[in-house]
Coordinates of N, CA, C and O in Angstrom, one line a residue:
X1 N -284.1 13.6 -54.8 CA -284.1 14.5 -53.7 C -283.0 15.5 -54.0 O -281.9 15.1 -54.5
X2 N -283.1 17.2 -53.4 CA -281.9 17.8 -53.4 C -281.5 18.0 -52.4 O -282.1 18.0 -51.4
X3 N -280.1 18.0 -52.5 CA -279.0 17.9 -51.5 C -279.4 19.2 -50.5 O -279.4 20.3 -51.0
X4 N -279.6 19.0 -49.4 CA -279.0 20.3 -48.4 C -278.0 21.1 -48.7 O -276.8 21.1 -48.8
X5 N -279.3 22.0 -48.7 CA -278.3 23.4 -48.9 C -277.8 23.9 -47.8 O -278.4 23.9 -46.7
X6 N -276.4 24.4 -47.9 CA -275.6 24.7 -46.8 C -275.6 26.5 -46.8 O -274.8 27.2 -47.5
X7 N -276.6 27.1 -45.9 CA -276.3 28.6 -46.3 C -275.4 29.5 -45.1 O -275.8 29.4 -44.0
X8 N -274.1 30.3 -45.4 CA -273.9 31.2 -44.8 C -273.7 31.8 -44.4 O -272.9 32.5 -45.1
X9 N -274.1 32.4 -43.0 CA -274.6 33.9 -42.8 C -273.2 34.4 -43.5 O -272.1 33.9 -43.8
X10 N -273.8 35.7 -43.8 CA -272.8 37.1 -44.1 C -272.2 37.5 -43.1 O -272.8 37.7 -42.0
X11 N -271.1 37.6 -43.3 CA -270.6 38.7 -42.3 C -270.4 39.8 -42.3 O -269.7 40.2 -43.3
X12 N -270.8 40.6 -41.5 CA -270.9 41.8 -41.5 C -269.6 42.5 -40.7 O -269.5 42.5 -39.5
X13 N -268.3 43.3 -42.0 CA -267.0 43.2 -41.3 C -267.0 44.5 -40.4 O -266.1 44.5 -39.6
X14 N -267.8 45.4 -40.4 CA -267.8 47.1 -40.1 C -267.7 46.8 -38.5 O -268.7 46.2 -38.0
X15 N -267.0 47.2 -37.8 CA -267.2 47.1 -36.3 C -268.0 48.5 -35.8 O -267.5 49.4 -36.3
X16 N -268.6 48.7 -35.2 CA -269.3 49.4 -34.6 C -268.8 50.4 -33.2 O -268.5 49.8 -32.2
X17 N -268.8 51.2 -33.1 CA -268.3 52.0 -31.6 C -268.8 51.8 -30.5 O -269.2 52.9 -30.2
X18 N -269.0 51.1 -29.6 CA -269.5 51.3 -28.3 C -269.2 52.1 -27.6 O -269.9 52.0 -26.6
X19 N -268.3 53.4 -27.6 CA -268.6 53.9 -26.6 C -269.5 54.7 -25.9 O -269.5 55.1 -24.7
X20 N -270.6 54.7 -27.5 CA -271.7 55.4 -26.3 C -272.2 54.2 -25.1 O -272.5 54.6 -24.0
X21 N -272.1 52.9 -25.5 CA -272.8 52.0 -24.3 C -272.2 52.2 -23.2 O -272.9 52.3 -22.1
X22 N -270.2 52.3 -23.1 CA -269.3 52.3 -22.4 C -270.1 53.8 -21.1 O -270.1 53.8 -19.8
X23 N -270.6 54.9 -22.0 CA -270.8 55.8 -21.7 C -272.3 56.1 -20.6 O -272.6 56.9 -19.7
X24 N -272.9 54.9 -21.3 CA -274.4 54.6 -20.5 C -274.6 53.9 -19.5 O -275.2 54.1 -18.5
X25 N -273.6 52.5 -19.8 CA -273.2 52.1 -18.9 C -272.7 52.7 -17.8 O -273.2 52.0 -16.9
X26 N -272.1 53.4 -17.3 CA -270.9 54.4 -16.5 C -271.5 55.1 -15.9 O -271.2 55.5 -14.8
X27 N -272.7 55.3 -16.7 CA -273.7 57.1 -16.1 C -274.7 56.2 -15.3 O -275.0 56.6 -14.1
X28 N -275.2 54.9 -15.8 CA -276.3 54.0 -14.6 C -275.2 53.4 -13.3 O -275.6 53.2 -12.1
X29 N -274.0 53.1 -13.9 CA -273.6 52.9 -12.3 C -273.0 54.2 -11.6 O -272.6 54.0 -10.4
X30 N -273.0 55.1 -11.8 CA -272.8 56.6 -11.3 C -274.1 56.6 -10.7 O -274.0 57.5 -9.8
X31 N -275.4 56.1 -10.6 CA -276.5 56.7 -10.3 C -276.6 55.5 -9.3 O -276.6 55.9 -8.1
X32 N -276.6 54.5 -9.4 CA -276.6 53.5 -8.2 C -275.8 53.6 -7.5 O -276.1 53.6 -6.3
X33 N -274.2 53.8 -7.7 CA -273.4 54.0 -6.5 C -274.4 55.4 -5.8 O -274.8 55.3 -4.6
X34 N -274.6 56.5 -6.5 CA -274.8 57.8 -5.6 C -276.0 57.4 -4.5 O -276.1 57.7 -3.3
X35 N -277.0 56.5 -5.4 CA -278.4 55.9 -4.6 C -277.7 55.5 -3.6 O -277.8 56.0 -2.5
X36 N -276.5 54.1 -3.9 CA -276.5 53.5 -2.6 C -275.7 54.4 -1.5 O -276.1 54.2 -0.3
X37 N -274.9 55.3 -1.7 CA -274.3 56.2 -0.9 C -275.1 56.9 0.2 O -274.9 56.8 1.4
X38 N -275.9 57.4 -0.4 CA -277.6 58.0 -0.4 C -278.0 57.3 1.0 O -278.1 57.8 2.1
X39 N -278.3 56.1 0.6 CA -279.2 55.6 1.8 C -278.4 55.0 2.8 O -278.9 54.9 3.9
X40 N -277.0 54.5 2.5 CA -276.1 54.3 3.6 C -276.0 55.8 4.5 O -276.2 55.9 5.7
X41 N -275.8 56.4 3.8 CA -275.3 57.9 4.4 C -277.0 57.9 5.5 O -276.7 57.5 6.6
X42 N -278.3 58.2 5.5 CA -279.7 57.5 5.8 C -279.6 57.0 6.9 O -280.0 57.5 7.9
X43 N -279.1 56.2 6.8 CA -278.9 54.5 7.5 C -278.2 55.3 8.8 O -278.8 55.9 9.7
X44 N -277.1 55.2 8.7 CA -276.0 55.2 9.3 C -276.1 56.9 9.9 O -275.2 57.1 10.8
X45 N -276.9 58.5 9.7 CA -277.7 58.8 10.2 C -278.6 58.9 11.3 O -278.5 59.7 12.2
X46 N -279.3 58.1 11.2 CA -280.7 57.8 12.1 C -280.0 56.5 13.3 O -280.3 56.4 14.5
X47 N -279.3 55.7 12.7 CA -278.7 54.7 13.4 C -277.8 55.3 15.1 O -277.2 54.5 15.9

């Protein structure tokens, strides 16, 4: 029988930028806070 091979992963040292996610991130909660603003402001209107 052969022994178990032990394989492993590479690492991959290059780090990557996120700030575009930081950036995407930021602009979807910019759009939900505005929504929720939005429909409080609605609400509290008609109320």
């Amino acid at each position: 029988m052969e022994a178990a091979k032990t394989s492993t992963p590479v690492e991959n040292k290059e780090e990557k930028s996120l700030k575009g996610t930081m950036v995407s991130v930021l602009f979807v909660l910019g759009v939900i806070v505005v929504m929720w603003v939005g429909v409080f402001w609605l609400y509290m209107s008609r109320v």
